[in-house]
Coordinates of N, CA, C and O in Angstrom, one line a residue:
X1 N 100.1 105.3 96.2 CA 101.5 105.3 96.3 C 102.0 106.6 95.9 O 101.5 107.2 94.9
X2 N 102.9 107.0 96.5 CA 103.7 108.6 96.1 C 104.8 108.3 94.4 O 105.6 107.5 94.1
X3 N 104.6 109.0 94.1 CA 105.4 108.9 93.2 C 107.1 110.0 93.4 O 107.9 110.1 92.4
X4 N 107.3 110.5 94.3 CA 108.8 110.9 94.3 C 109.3 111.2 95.9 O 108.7 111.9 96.6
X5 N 110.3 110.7 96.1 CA 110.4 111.0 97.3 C 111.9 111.7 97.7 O 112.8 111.3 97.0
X6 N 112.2 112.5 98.6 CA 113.4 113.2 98.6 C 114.3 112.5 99.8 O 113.7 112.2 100.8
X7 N 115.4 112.2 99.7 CA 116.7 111.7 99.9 C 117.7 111.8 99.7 O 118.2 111.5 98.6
X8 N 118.4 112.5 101.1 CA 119.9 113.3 101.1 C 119.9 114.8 100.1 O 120.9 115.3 99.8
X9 N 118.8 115.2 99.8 CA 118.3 116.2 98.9 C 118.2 115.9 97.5 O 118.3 116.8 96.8
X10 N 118.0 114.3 96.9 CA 118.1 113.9 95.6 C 116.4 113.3 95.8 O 115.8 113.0 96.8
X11 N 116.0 113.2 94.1 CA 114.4 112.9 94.4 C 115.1 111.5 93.5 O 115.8 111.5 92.5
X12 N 114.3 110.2 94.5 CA 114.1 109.4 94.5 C 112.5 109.0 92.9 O 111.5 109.3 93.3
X13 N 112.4 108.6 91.9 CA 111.0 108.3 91.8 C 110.8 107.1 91.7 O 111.5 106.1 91.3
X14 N 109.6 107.1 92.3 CA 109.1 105.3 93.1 C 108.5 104.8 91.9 O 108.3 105.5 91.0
X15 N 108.3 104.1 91.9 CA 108.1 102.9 90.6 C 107.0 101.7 91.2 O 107.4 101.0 92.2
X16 N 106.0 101.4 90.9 CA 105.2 100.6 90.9 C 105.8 99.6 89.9 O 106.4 100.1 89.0
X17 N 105.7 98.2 89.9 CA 106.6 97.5 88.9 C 105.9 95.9 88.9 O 105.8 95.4 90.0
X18 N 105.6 95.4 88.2 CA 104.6 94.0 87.9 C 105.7 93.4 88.3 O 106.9 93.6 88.0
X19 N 105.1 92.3 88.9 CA 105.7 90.5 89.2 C 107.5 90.9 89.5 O 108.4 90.3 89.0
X20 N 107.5 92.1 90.6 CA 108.7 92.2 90.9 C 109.7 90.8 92.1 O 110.8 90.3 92.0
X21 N 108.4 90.6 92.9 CA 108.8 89.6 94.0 C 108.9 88.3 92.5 O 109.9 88.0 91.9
X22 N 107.9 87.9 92.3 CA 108.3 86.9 91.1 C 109.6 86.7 90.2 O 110.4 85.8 90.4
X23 N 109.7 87.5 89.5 CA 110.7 87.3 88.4 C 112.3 87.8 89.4 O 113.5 87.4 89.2
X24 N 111.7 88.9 90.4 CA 113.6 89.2 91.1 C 113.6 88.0 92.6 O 114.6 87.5 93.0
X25 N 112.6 87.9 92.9 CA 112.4 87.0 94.2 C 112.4 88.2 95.4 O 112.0 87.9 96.5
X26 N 112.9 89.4 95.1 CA 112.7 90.4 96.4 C 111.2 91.6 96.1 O 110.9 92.0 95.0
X27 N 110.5 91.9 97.5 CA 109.5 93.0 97.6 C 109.9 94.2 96.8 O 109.1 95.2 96.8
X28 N 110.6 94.3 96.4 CA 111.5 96.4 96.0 C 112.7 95.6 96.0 O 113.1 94.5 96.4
X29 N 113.4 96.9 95.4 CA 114.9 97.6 95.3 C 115.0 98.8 94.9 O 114.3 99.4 94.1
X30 N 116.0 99.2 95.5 CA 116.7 100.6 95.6 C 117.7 100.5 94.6 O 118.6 99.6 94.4
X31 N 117.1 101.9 93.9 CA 119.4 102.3 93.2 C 119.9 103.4 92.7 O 119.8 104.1 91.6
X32 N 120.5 103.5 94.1 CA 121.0 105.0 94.3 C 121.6 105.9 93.0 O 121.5 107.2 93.0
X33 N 122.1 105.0 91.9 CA 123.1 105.6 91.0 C 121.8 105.8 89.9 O 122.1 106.7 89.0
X34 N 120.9 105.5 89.8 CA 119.2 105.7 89.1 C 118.8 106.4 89.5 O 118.6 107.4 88.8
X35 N 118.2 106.5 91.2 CA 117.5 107.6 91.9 C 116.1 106.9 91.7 O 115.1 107.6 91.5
X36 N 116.1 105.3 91.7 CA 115.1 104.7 91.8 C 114.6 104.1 92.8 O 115.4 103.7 93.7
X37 N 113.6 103.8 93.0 CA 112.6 102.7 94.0 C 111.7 102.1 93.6 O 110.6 102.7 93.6
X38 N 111.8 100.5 93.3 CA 111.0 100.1 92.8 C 110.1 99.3 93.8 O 110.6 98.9 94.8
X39 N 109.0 99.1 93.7 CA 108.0 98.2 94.7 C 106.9 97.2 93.6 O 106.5 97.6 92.5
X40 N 106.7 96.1 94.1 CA 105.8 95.4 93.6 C 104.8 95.3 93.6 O 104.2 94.7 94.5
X41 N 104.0 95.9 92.3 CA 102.9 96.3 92.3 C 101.6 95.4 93.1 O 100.5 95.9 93.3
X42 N 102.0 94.3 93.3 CA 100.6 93.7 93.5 C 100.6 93.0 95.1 O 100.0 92.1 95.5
X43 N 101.5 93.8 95.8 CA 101.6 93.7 97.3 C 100.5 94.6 97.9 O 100.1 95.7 97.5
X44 N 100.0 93.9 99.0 CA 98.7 94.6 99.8 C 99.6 96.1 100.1 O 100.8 96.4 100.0
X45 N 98.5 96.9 100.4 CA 99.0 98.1 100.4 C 99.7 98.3 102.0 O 100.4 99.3 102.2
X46 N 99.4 97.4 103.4 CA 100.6 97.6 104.2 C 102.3 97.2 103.5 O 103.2 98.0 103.2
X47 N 102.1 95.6 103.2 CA 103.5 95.2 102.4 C 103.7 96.6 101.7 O 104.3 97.5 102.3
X48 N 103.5 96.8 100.6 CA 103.9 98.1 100.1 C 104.3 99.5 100.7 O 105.0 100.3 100.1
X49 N 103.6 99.7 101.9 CA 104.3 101.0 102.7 C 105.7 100.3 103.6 O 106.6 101.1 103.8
X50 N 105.8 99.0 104.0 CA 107.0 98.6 105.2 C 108.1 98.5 104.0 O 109.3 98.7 104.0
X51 N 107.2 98.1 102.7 CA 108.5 98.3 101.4 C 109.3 99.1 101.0 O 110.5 98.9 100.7
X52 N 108.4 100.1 101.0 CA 109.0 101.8 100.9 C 109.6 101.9 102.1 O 110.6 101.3 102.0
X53 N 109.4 102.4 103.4 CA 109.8 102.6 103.8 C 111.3 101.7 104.2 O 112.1 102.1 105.1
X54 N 111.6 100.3 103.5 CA 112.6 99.5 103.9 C 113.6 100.1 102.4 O 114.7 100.8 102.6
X55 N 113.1 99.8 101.2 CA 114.0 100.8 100.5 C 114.5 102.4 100.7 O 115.5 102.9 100.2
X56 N 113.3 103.0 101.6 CA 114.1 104.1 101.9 C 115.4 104.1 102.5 O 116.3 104.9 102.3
X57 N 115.7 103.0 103.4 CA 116.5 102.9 104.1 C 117.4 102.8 103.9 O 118.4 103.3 104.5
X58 N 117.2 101.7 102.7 CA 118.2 101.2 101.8 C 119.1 102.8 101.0 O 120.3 103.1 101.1
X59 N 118.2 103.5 100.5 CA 119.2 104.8 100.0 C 119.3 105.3 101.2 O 120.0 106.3 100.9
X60 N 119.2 105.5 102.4 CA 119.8 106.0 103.3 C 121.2 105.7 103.7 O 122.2 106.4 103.9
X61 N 120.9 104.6 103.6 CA 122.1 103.8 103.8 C 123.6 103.7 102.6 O 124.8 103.4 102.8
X62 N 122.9 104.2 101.5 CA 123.8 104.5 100.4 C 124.3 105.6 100.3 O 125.5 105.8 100.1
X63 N 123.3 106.8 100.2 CA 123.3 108.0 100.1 C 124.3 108.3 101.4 O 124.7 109.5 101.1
X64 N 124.9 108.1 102.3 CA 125.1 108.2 103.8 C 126.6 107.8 104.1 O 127.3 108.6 104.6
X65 N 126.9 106.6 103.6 CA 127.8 105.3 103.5 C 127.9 105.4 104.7 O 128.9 105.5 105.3
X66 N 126.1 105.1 105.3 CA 126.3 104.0 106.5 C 127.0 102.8 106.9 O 127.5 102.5 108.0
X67 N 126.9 102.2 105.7 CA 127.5 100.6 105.6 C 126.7 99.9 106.6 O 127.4 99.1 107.3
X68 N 125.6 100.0 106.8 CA 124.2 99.1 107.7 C 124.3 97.3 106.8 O 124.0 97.0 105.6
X69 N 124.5 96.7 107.6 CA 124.0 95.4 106.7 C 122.7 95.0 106.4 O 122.0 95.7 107.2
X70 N 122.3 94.5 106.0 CA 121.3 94.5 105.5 C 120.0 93.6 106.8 O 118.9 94.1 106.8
X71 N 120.1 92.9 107.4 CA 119.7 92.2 108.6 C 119.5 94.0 109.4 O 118.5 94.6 109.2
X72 N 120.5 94.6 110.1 CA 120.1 95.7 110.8 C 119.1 96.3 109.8 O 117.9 96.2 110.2
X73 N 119.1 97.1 108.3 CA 118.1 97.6 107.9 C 116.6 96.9 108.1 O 115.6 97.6 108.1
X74 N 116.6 95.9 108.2 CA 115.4 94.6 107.9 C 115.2 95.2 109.5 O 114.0 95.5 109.6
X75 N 115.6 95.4 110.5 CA 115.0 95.6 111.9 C 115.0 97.0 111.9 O 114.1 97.4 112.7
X76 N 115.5 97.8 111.3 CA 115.4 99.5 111.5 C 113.4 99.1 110.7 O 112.3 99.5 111.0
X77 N 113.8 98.6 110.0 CA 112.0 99.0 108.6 C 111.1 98.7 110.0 O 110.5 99.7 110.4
X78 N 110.9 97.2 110.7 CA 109.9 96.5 111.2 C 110.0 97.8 112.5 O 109.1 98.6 112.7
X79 N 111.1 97.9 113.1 CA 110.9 99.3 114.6 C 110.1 100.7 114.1 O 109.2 101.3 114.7
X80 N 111.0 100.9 112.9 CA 110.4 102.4 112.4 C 109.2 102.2 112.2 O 108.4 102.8 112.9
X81 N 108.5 101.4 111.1 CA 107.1 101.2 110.6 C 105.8 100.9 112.0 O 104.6 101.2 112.1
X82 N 106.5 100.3 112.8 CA 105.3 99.9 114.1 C 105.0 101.7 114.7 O 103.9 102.3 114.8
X83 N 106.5 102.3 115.0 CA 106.1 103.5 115.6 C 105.5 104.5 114.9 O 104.6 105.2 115.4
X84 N 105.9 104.7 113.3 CA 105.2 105.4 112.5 C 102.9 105.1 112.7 O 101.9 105.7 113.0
X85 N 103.3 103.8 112.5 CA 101.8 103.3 112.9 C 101.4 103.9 113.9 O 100.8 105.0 113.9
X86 N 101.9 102.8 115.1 CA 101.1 103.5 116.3 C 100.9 105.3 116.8 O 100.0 105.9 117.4
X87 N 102.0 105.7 116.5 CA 102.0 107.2 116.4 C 101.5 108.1 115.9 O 101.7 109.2 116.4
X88 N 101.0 108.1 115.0 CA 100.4 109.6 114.3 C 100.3 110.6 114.2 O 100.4 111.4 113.2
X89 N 100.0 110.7 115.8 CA 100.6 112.0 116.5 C 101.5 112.7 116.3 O 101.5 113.9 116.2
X90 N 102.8 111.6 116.4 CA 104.2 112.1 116.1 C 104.6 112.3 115.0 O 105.1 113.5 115.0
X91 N 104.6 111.7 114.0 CA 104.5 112.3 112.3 C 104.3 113.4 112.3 O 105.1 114.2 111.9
X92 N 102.4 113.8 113.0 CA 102.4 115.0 112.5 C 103.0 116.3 113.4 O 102.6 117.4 113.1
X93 N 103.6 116.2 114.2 CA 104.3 117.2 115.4 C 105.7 117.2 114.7 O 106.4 118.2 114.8
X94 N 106.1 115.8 113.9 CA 107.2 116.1 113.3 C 107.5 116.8 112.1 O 108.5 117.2 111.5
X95 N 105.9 117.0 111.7 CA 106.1 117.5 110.2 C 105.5 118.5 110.2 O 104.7 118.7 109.3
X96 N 105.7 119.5 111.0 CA 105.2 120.7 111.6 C 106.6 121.6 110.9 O 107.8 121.5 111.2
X97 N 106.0 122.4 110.0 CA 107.0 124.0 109.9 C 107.5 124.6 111.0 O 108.1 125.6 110.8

C-alpha cells in the first residue's frame, strides 16, 4: 500500500487501520479537513486498491465541490478500477513526462 497520495495538490496520507469495516461498518473513509485516507487493513489486496481508489474519489469530490452523490462515486470507483485493470498500457502512456 502507498503511504501518501497527492490531491488537488494537498498530500493525502493513507492509513492502513484494523477492524475498520467492523467497528465503522464501511471499507475506508476520506477526510478532507485531516488530509486523511483510511482503508481496512485486512481486506484482500484487490478490495483495498477499488478502496483507495473509491476514497480517492471521495476527496476529489471534496477537494473540487463536485457535490457527486455518493451512488455516482460508487459507479465512477467500479468504471475507473476495470479500465485502470484492463489497461496498463494506458496508465503507463498516461504517466509519461
Amino acid at each position: 500500500m502507498i503511504n501518501i497520495i497527492k490531491i488537488a495538490g494537498l498530500k493525502y496520507q493513507i492509513n492502513e487501520v484494523e477492524n475498520l469495516t467492523r467497528d465503522n461498518n464501511c471499507l475506508g473513509n476520506c477526510c478532507g479537513n485531516s488530509l486523511n485516507i483510511n482503508i481496512d487493513k485486512n481486506l484482500k489486496e484487490d478490495v483495498k486498491k477499488k478502496t483507495l481508489l473509491h476514497e480517492t474519489l471521495e476527496a476529489l469530490n471534496f477537494e473540487y465541490n463536485l457535490e457527486f452523490e455518493h451512488n455516482k462515486i460508487c459507479v465512477l470507483e467500479t468504471a475507473l478500477f476495470a479500465v485502470i485493470k484492463d489497461n496498463t498500457e494506458l496508465i503507463k502512456y498516461l504517466s509519461e513526462v
